[in-house]
Amino acid sequence: MLSAKMIERLNKQVALEHYSAHLYLAMSAWCDHNGLAGSAAFLKAHSDEELAHGRKLFDYINETGALAVIGAIDAPPIQYGSLKEVIEKTFEHEKLITRSINELVDAALSEKDFSTFNFLQWYVGEQHEEERLFMSILDLFSIMQPEGRDLYLIDREIGSKLAR
Ligand code: FEO
């Protein structure tokens, strides 16, 4: 059984994962609007992944007999200056999610809520992968010029990461 504080924390994470889904979907729209089809497809698929992260938490909360709540979700930004800025923001956002997951893990351990602690280990591993993925995309901008033909190649490379 979850403590009231833990239910609140987990529900906040559900909202954060949904915000992530909306953020990446908005970024996908910006990319599509600016002729960056590879990045648009990648970010749209990643938005779906974030929904799955939220759903997994939602199911866990309900399985314990607590009530999962879909809270208010802020509208994400829709304007970006460049693809590089979009990717920098995804990486910053993933680091924020990692901090949030780490705080949840810490709270579960402090409460001796070992079931939630165990459940959250999946997210710990997932955040490692997510940060690595977005960092590898960011690296593309340090080896290529974010304009002209290189921008086309960067966009194509981002699109190729869809299934990884
Ligand atoms: Fe659900 Fe990209 O973290």
mmCIF file with all atom_site columns, N, CA and C in Angstrom, residues 9 15-16 23 27 33 44-45 52 57 60 63-64 67 77 83 97-98 100 102 112 123 125 128 130 144 157 162:
data_model
loop_
_atom_site.group_PDB
_atom_site.id
_atom_site.type_symbol
_atom_site.label_atom_id
_atom_site.label_alt_id
_atom_site.label_comp_id
_atom_site.label_asym_id
_atom_site.label_entity_id
_atom_site.label_seq_id
_atom_site.pdbx_PDB_ins_code
_atom_site.Cartn_x
_atom_site.Cartn_y
_atom_site.Cartn_z
_atom_site.occupancy
_atom_site.B_iso_or_equiv
_atom_site.pdbx_formal_charge
_atom_site.auth_seq_id
_atom_site.auth_comp_id
_atom_site.auth_asym_id
_atom_site.auth_atom_id
_atom_site.pdbx_PDB_model_num
ATOM 1  N N  . ARG A 1 9   ? 3.430  11.921 -5.182  1.00 0.00 ? 9   ARG A N  1
ATOM 2  C CA . ARG A 1 9   ? 4.687  12.002 -5.958  1.00 0.00 ? 9   ARG A CA 1
ATOM 3  C C  . ARG A 1 9   ? 4.568  11.237 -7.280  1.00 0.00 ? 9   ARG A C  1
ATOM 4  N N  . ALA A 1 15  ? 2.050  13.123 -14.581 1.00 0.00 ? 15  ALA A N  1
ATOM 5  C CA . ALA A 1 15  ? 1.832  14.394 -15.290 1.00 0.00 ? 15  ALA A CA 1
ATOM 6  C C  . ALA A 1 15  ? 3.106  14.827 -16.020 1.00 0.00 ? 15  ALA A C  1
ATOM 7  N N  . LEU A 1 16  ? 4.255  14.615 -15.397 1.00 0.00 ? 16  LEU A N  1
ATOM 8  C CA . LEU A 1 16  ? 5.521  15.018 -16.028 1.00 0.00 ? 16  LEU A CA 1
ATOM 9  C C  . LEU A 1 16  ? 5.787  14.198 -17.289 1.00 0.00 ? 16  LEU A C  1
ATOM 10 N N  . LEU A 1 23  ? 5.519  17.896 -25.061 1.00 0.00 ? 23  LEU A N  1
ATOM 11 C CA . LEU A 1 23  ? 6.690  18.696 -25.456 1.00 0.00 ? 23  LEU A CA 1
ATOM 12 C C  . LEU A 1 23  ? 7.313  18.136 -26.734 1.00 0.00 ? 23  LEU A C  1
ATOM 13 N N  . MET A 1 27  ? 7.551  19.732 -30.488 1.00 0.00 ? 27  MET A N  1
ATOM 14 C CA . MET A 1 27  ? 8.833  19.847 -31.193 1.00 0.00 ? 27  MET A CA 1
ATOM 15 C C  . MET A 1 27  ? 8.752  19.153 -32.553 1.00 0.00 ? 27  MET A C  1
ATOM 16 N N  . HIS A 1 33  ? 7.154  21.425 -39.711 1.00 0.00 ? 33  HIS A N  1
ATOM 17 C CA . HIS A 1 33  ? 6.866  22.732 -40.309 1.00 0.00 ? 33  HIS A CA 1
ATOM 18 C C  . HIS A 1 33  ? 8.107  23.318 -40.978 1.00 0.00 ? 33  HIS A C  1
ATOM 19 N N  . LYS A 1 44  ? 8.112  12.446 -32.783 1.00 0.00 ? 44  LYS A N  1
ATOM 20 C CA . LYS A 1 44  ? 6.737  11.940 -32.640 1.00 0.00 ? 44  LYS A CA 1
ATOM 21 C C  . LYS A 1 44  ? 6.761  10.546 -32.015 1.00 0.00 ? 44  LYS A C  1
ATOM 22 N N  . ALA A 1 45  ? 7.675  9.710  -32.481 1.00 0.00 ? 45  ALA A N  1
ATOM 23 C CA . ALA A 1 45  ? 7.788  8.360  -31.903 1.00 0.00 ? 45  ALA A CA 1
ATOM 24 C C  . ALA A 1 45  ? 8.210  8.450  -30.437 1.00 0.00 ? 45  ALA A C  1
ATOM 25 N N  . ALA A 1 52  ? 3.836  6.034  -22.978 1.00 0.00 ? 52  ALA A N  1
ATOM 26 C CA . ALA A 1 52  ? 3.962  4.679  -22.402 1.00 0.00 ? 52  ALA A CA 1
ATOM 27 C C  . ALA A 1 52  ? 4.579  4.746  -21.001 1.00 0.00 ? 52  ALA A C  1
ATOM 28 N N  . LEU A 1 57  ? 3.314  4.075  -15.072 1.00 0.00 ? 57  LEU A N  1
ATOM 29 C CA . LEU A 1 57  ? 3.151  4.617  -13.715 1.00 0.00 ? 57  LEU A CA 1
ATOM 30 C C  . LEU A 1 57  ? 1.680  4.595  -13.306 1.00 0.00 ? 57  LEU A C  1
ATOM 31 N N  . TYR A 1 60  ? 0.689  1.172  -12.354 1.00 0.00 ? 60  TYR A N  1
ATOM 32 C CA . TYR A 1 60  ? 1.268  0.771  -11.058 1.00 0.00 ? 60  TYR A CA 1
ATOM 33 C C  . TYR A 1 60  ? 0.456  1.364  -9.899  1.00 0.00 ? 60  TYR A C  1
ATOM 34 N N  . GLU A 1 63  ? -2.781 -0.447 -9.587  1.00 0.00 ? 63  GLU A N  1
ATOM 35 C CA . GLU A 1 63  ? -2.595 -1.831 -9.112  1.00 0.00 ? 63  GLU A CA 1
ATOM 36 C C  . GLU A 1 63  ? -2.456 -1.908 -7.592  1.00 0.00 ? 63  GLU A C  1
ATOM 37 N N  . THR A 1 64  ? -1.958 -0.813 -6.995  1.00 0.00 ? 64  THR A N  1
ATOM 38 C CA . THR A 1 64  ? -1.781 -0.830 -5.537  1.00 0.00 ? 64  THR A CA 1
ATOM 39 C C  . THR A 1 64  ? -3.080 -0.508 -4.809  1.00 0.00 ? 64  THR A C  1
ATOM 40 N N  . LEU A 1 67  ? -5.522 5.724  -6.282  1.00 0.00 ? 67  LEU A N  1
ATOM 41 C CA . LEU A 1 67  ? -6.191 6.333  -7.437  1.00 0.00 ? 67  LEU A CA 1
ATOM 42 C C  . LEU A 1 67  ? -5.183 7.138  -8.263  1.00 0.00 ? 67  LEU A C  1
ATOM 43 N N  . PRO A 1 77  ? 6.249  24.836 -25.159 1.00 0.00 ? 77  PRO A N  1
ATOM 44 C CA . PRO A 1 77  ? 6.606  25.858 -26.144 1.00 0.00 ? 77  PRO A CA 1
ATOM 45 C C  . PRO A 1 77  ? 6.424  25.301 -27.553 1.00 0.00 ? 77  PRO A C  1
ATOM 46 N N  . LEU A 1 83  ? 17.108 23.547 -35.136 1.00 0.00 ? 83  LEU A N  1
ATOM 47 C CA . LEU A 1 83  ? 17.057 22.135 -34.729 1.00 0.00 ? 83  LEU A CA 1
ATOM 48 C C  . LEU A 1 83  ? 18.007 21.885 -33.555 1.00 0.00 ? 83  LEU A C  1
ATOM 49 N N  . ILE A 1 97  ? 14.000 15.056 -16.007 1.00 0.00 ? 97  ILE A N  1
ATOM 50 C CA . ILE A 1 97  ? 13.235 13.826 -15.689 1.00 0.00 ? 97  ILE A CA 1
ATOM 51 C C  . ILE A 1 97  ? 14.082 12.892 -14.838 1.00 0.00 ? 97  ILE A C  1
ATOM 52 N N  . THR A 1 98  ? 15.358 12.786 -15.173 1.00 0.00 ? 98  THR A N  1
ATOM 53 C CA . THR A 1 98  ? 16.240 11.911 -14.383 1.00 0.00 ? 98  THR A CA 1
ATOM 54 C C  . THR A 1 98  ? 16.278 12.384 -12.926 1.00 0.00 ? 98  THR A C  1
ATOM 55 N N  . SER A 1 100 ? 13.993 13.981 -11.360 1.00 0.00 ? 100 SER A N  1
ATOM 56 C CA . SER A 1 100 ? 12.693 13.686 -10.762 1.00 0.00 ? 100 SER A CA 1
ATOM 57 C C  . SER A 1 100 ? 12.585 12.201 -10.380 1.00 0.00 ? 100 SER A C  1
ATOM 58 N N  . ASN A 1 102 ? 15.121 10.227 -9.742  1.00 0.00 ? 102 ASN A N  1
ATOM 59 C CA . ASN A 1 102 ? 16.042 10.007 -8.626  1.00 0.00 ? 102 ASN A CA 1
ATOM 60 C C  . ASN A 1 102 ? 15.425 10.433 -7.299  1.00 0.00 ? 102 ASN A C  1
ATOM 61 N N  . LYS A 1 112 ? 10.962 3.217  3.126   1.00 0.00 ? 112 LYS A N  1
ATOM 62 C CA . LYS A 1 112 ? 11.033 1.738  3.118   1.00 0.00 ? 112 LYS A CA 1
ATOM 63 C C  . LYS A 1 112 ? 9.889  1.153  2.277   1.00 0.00 ? 112 LYS A C  1
ATOM 64 N N  . TYR A 1 123 ? 12.701 2.720  -14.502 1.00 0.00 ? 123 TYR A N  1
ATOM 65 C CA . TYR A 1 123 ? 12.849 4.117  -14.932 1.00 0.00 ? 123 TYR A CA 1
ATOM 66 C C  . TYR A 1 123 ? 14.300 4.594  -14.795 1.00 0.00 ? 123 TYR A C  1
ATOM 67 N N  . GLY A 1 125 ? 16.967 2.751  -15.282 1.00 0.00 ? 125 GLY A N  1
ATOM 68 C CA . GLY A 1 125 ? 17.654 2.230  -16.468 1.00 0.00 ? 125 GLY A CA 1
ATOM 69 C C  . GLY A 1 125 ? 17.220 2.966  -17.725 1.00 0.00 ? 125 GLY A C  1
ATOM 70 N N  . HIS A 1 128 ? 18.891 6.368  -18.090 1.00 0.00 ? 128 HIS A N  1
ATOM 71 C CA . HIS A 1 128 ? 20.281 6.235  -18.553 1.00 0.00 ? 128 HIS A CA 1
ATOM 72 C C  . HIS A 1 128 ? 20.283 6.150  -20.087 1.00 0.00 ? 128 HIS A C  1
ATOM 73 N N  . GLU A 1 130 ? 17.887 7.105  -22.192 1.00 0.00 ? 130 GLU A N  1
ATOM 74 C CA . GLU A 1 130 ? 17.348 8.314  -22.816 1.00 0.00 ? 130 GLU A CA 1
ATOM 75 C C  . GLU A 1 130 ? 18.406 9.419  -22.869 1.00 0.00 ? 130 GLU A C  1
ATOM 76 N N  . MET A 1 144 ? 29.258 18.335 -37.234 1.00 0.00 ? 144 MET A N  1
ATOM 77 C CA . MET A 1 144 ? 28.734 18.833 -38.511 1.00 0.00 ? 144 MET A CA 1
ATOM 78 C C  . MET A 1 144 ? 28.193 20.242 -38.326 1.00 0.00 ? 144 MET A C  1
ATOM 79 N N  . GLU A 1 157 ? 20.061 11.462 -40.053 1.00 0.00 ? 157 GLU A N  1
ATOM 80 C CA . GLU A 1 157 ? 20.651 10.619 -39.003 1.00 0.00 ? 157 GLU A CA 1
ATOM 81 C C  . GLU A 1 157 ? 19.704 10.526 -37.786 1.00 0.00 ? 157 GLU A C  1
ATOM 82 N N  . LEU A 1 162 ? 15.162 6.185  -35.086 1.00 0.00 ? 162 LEU A N  1
ATOM 83 C CA . LEU A 1 162 ? 13.779 5.833  -34.740 1.00 0.00 ? 162 LEU A CA 1
ATOM 84 C C  . LEU A 1 162 ? 13.632 4.476  -34.080 1.00 0.00 ? 162 LEU A C  1
#
